[in-house]
């Protein structure tokens, strides 16, 4: 692990460069995330009590929060376990958190196998797992804003506080950990939580006047905002780094459609190719898809919502042809024709 971490490619500058090849927009957020990961990797060279700070990523749905973490984990070979906060319940929470640690050990096994192409010792897997990343998605759903979920979410927050703060967890024997009891210290893990935090800054008037007076930019998120949203001060303090992702613009979505490695339209190109036709997108069709997706306000996920009905209709048309056309150019004329066909089918129901 040490040799891998000594590689210069794991500097913040190079991590940002690698991230930006697969994550569109979010320039400052990517730089902050790259720096945080570089710090964590550097700490892993010589662990001591002063660990890298944990972080909270804030941003609308579909803007690349989870994608950025997955991408970073892949390019840096860091064991990653993703927790969906909406699946955590106060009853059975401990077993859910145990499963996260078991997943980290499995991820470490895959990382070592990918690097060396050979089986690894359980000790190596566990040591690498203890330097991994735990990503808590949908973190904002654990807020204690709603009376119906206040008590449950408060219990979950308190248990997460212990988990994030550092504790030794006894993992029960299972095939995943070699049927041996494992003591797993969470102190060396990097915790990154993320959520949309809808309407977080809508009530800035509730901030103390002194706090407002000291801030040059009142519309930037501060820890106090997270507390007011419904989180324990102690838990917020354990996530001191705030990284903000912003909405993707129309140009950002066009750029996504131009990058082979992340372009969702490639799925449809490959599918229609299996029907015997080559699908070609024109610049105007990409711009139409991006513009239509922006209006849905769900980020990059909107591209599939826009493209699927059109290209599903197109694929059905191709399948009905005796001889499929060799090339199908998706331009605005074709898009409008397909939309009329879809509307006619709906009206005929």
Coordinates of C-alpha atoms in Angstrom, one line a residue, residues 91-301:
X91 CA -33.8 -0.9 15.0
X92 CA -31.0 -3.0 13.4
X93 CA -28.7 0.0 12.9
X94 CA -25.7 -1.8 14.4
X95 CA -26.1 -4.7 11.9
X96 CA -26.3 -2.2 9.1
X97 CA -23.1 -0.5 10.1
X98 CA -21.4 -3.9 10.6
X99 CA -22.4 -4.7 7.0
X100 CA -20.7 -1.5 5.9
X101 CA -17.4 -2.6 7.4
X102 CA -17.7 -6.0 5.9
X103 CA -18.2 -4.4 2.5
X104 CA -15.0 -2.3 3.1
X105 CA -13.1 -5.5 3.7
X106 CA -14.6 -7.0 0.5
X107 CA -13.7 -3.8 -1.4
X108 CA -10.1 -4.0 -0.1
X109 CA -9.9 -7.6 -1.3
X110 CA -11.0 -6.5 -4.8
X111 CA -8.5 -3.6 -4.8
X112 CA -5.5 -5.8 -3.9
X113 CA -6.6 -8.5 -6.4
X114 CA -6.9 -5.8 -9.1
X115 CA -3.4 -4.5 -8.3
X116 CA -1.5 -7.7 -7.9
X117 CA -3.7 -10.2 -9.7
X118 CA -3.4 -12.6 -6.8
X119 CA -5.2 -13.6 -3.6
X120 CA -4.4 -11.5 -0.5
X121 CA -4.0 -12.2 3.2
X122 CA -6.9 -11.4 5.5
X123 CA -4.5 -9.1 7.4
X124 CA -3.7 -7.1 4.3
X125 CA -7.3 -6.8 3.4
X126 CA -8.3 -5.6 6.9
X127 CA -5.4 -3.1 7.1
X128 CA -6.4 -1.6 3.7
X129 CA -10.1 -1.5 4.7
X130 CA -9.3 0.4 7.8
X131 CA -8.0 3.2 5.5
X132 CA -11.0 3.2 3.3
X133 CA -13.9 5.6 2.6
X134 CA -17.5 5.4 3.9
X135 CA -19.9 7.4 1.9
X136 CA -23.2 8.1 3.5
X137 CA -25.7 9.1 0.8
X138 CA -29.1 10.8 1.3
X139 CA -27.7 12.1 4.6
X140 CA -30.2 14.9 4.7
X141 CA -33.0 12.4 5.2
X142 CA -31.7 11.8 8.7
X143 CA -32.7 15.4 9.8
X144 CA -35.0 15.7 12.8
X145 CA -37.3 18.2 11.1
X146 CA -40.4 16.0 10.9
X147 CA -42.2 15.2 14.2
X148 CA -43.0 11.6 12.9
X149 CA -39.3 10.8 12.4
X150 CA -37.7 13.0 15.0
X151 CA -37.0 10.3 17.7
X152 CA -35.9 7.6 15.2
X153 CA -33.5 10.0 13.3
X154 CA -32.1 11.3 16.6
X155 CA -31.2 7.8 17.6
X156 CA -29.6 7.1 14.3
X157 CA -27.6 10.4 14.5
X158 CA -26.3 9.5 17.9
X159 CA -25.1 6.1 16.8
X160 CA -23.5 7.5 13.7
X161 CA -21.7 10.0 15.9
X162 CA -20.0 7.2 17.7
X163 CA -19.3 5.4 14.4
X164 CA -17.7 8.5 12.8
X165 CA -15.9 9.6 15.9
X166 CA -14.0 6.3 16.1
X167 CA -15.0 3.1 17.8
X168 CA -13.9 -0.5 17.7
X169 CA -16.6 -2.8 16.2
X170 CA -16.6 -6.5 16.7
X171 CA -17.6 -8.2 13.4
X172 CA -19.2 -11.5 13.9
X173 CA -17.9 -14.6 12.1
X174 CA -19.1 -14.9 8.5
X175 CA -17.9 -16.3 5.2
X176 CA -17.1 -12.7 4.1
X177 CA -14.5 -12.3 6.9
X178 CA -13.1 -15.8 6.9
X179 CA -15.4 -17.0 9.6
X180 CA -13.3 -15.3 12.2
X181 CA -14.2 -12.6 14.6
X182 CA -12.7 -9.3 13.6
X183 CA -12.0 -6.2 15.6
X184 CA -12.4 -3.2 13.3
X185 CA -11.3 0.3 14.5
X186 CA -13.2 3.0 12.5
X187 CA -10.8 5.7 13.6
X188 CA -8.8 5.6 10.3
X189 CA -11.8 5.7 8.0
X190 CA -12.6 8.8 5.9
X191 CA -16.3 9.5 6.3
X192 CA -18.0 11.6 3.5
X193 CA -21.7 12.3 3.8
X194 CA -23.8 13.8 1.1
X195 CA -27.3 15.1 0.5
X196 CA -29.4 17.6 -1.4
X197 CA -30.5 19.6 1.6
X198 CA -33.4 21.1 -0.3
X199 CA -34.3 24.7 0.8
X200 CA -31.3 24.7 3.2
X201 CA -30.6 28.4 2.6
X202 CA -34.3 29.6 2.4
X203 CA -34.4 30.8 6.0
X204 CA -31.2 32.8 6.4
X205 CA -33.1 35.1 8.7
X206 CA -32.9 32.5 11.4
X207 CA -29.2 32.8 11.6
X208 CA -27.9 34.9 14.5
X209 CA -27.4 38.5 13.5
X210 CA -23.8 38.4 14.7
X211 CA -23.1 35.4 12.5
X212 CA -24.7 37.3 9.5
X213 CA -22.6 40.4 10.2
X214 CA -19.4 38.4 10.2
X215 CA -20.1 36.8 6.8
X216 CA -19.1 38.4 3.5
X217 CA -21.3 35.9 1.5
X218 CA -24.5 35.2 3.3
X219 CA -25.6 32.6 0.8
X220 CA -22.8 30.1 1.5
X221 CA -23.5 27.1 3.7
X222 CA -22.1 27.1 7.2
X223 CA -22.2 24.4 9.9
X224 CA -24.9 26.3 11.7
X225 CA -27.2 25.9 8.7
X226 CA -26.8 22.1 9.0
X227 CA -27.7 22.2 12.6
X228 CA -30.8 24.3 12.0
X229 CA -31.8 21.8 9.3
X230 CA -32.1 19.1 12.0
X231 CA -28.7 17.7 12.9
X232 CA -26.9 17.4 16.2
X233 CA -24.2 19.9 16.7
X234 CA -21.8 17.1 17.7
X235 CA -22.4 15.2 14.5
X236 CA -22.0 18.3 12.3
X237 CA -18.7 19.0 14.1
X238 CA -17.4 15.6 13.0
X239 CA -18.1 16.6 9.3
X240 CA -16.2 19.9 9.3
X241 CA -15.4 20.1 5.6
X242 CA -18.3 21.4 3.6
X243 CA -18.1 20.8 -0.2
X244 CA -20.8 22.4 -2.4
X245 CA -21.9 20.9 -5.7
X246 CA -24.1 23.2 -7.9
X247 CA -26.7 22.6 -10.5
X248 CA -25.5 21.4 -13.9
X249 CA -26.0 23.9 -16.7
X250 CA -27.2 23.1 -20.2
X251 CA -23.7 23.4 -21.5
X252 CA -22.6 20.9 -18.8
X253 CA -25.2 18.4 -20.0
X254 CA -24.1 18.8 -23.6
X255 CA -20.5 18.1 -22.5
X256 CA -21.7 14.9 -20.7
X257 CA -23.2 13.8 -24.0
X258 CA -19.9 14.4 -25.7
X259 CA -17.7 12.3 -23.3
X260 CA -17.7 8.7 -24.3
X261 CA -16.9 7.4 -20.8
X262 CA -19.9 9.0 -19.2
X263 CA -22.3 9.7 -22.1
X264 CA -25.7 8.0 -21.3
X265 CA -26.6 8.1 -25.0
X266 CA -24.0 5.5 -25.7
X267 CA -26.3 2.9 -24.2
X268 CA -29.0 3.7 -26.9
X269 CA -26.4 3.8 -29.7
X270 CA -25.3 0.3 -28.7
X271 CA -28.8 -1.0 -28.3
X272 CA -29.9 0.3 -31.7
X273 CA -26.7 -1.1 -33.2
X274 CA -27.9 -4.5 -32.1
X275 CA -31.0 -3.9 -34.2
X276 CA -28.8 -3.4 -37.3
X277 CA -28.7 0.4 -37.5
X278 CA -26.1 3.0 -36.6
X279 CA -27.6 5.9 -34.5
X280 CA -25.9 9.3 -35.1
X281 CA -26.7 12.3 -32.8
X282 CA -26.5 15.7 -34.4
X283 CA -25.3 18.7 -32.4
X284 CA -28.8 20.1 -32.4
X285 CA -30.2 16.9 -30.9
X286 CA -27.7 17.0 -28.1
X287 CA -28.6 20.6 -27.4
X288 CA -32.3 19.7 -27.4
X289 CA -31.7 16.8 -24.9
X290 CA -29.6 19.0 -22.6
X291 CA -32.1 21.8 -22.7
X292 CA -35.0 19.5 -22.0
X293 CA -33.2 17.8 -19.2
X294 CA -32.3 21.1 -17.5
X295 CA -36.0 21.9 -17.2
X296 CA -36.6 18.7 -15.2
X297 CA -34.3 19.9 -12.5
X298 CA -32.9 16.5 -11.7
X299 CA -29.4 17.0 -13.2
X300 CA -27.8 14.4 -15.4
X301 CA -30.5 11.9 -14.6

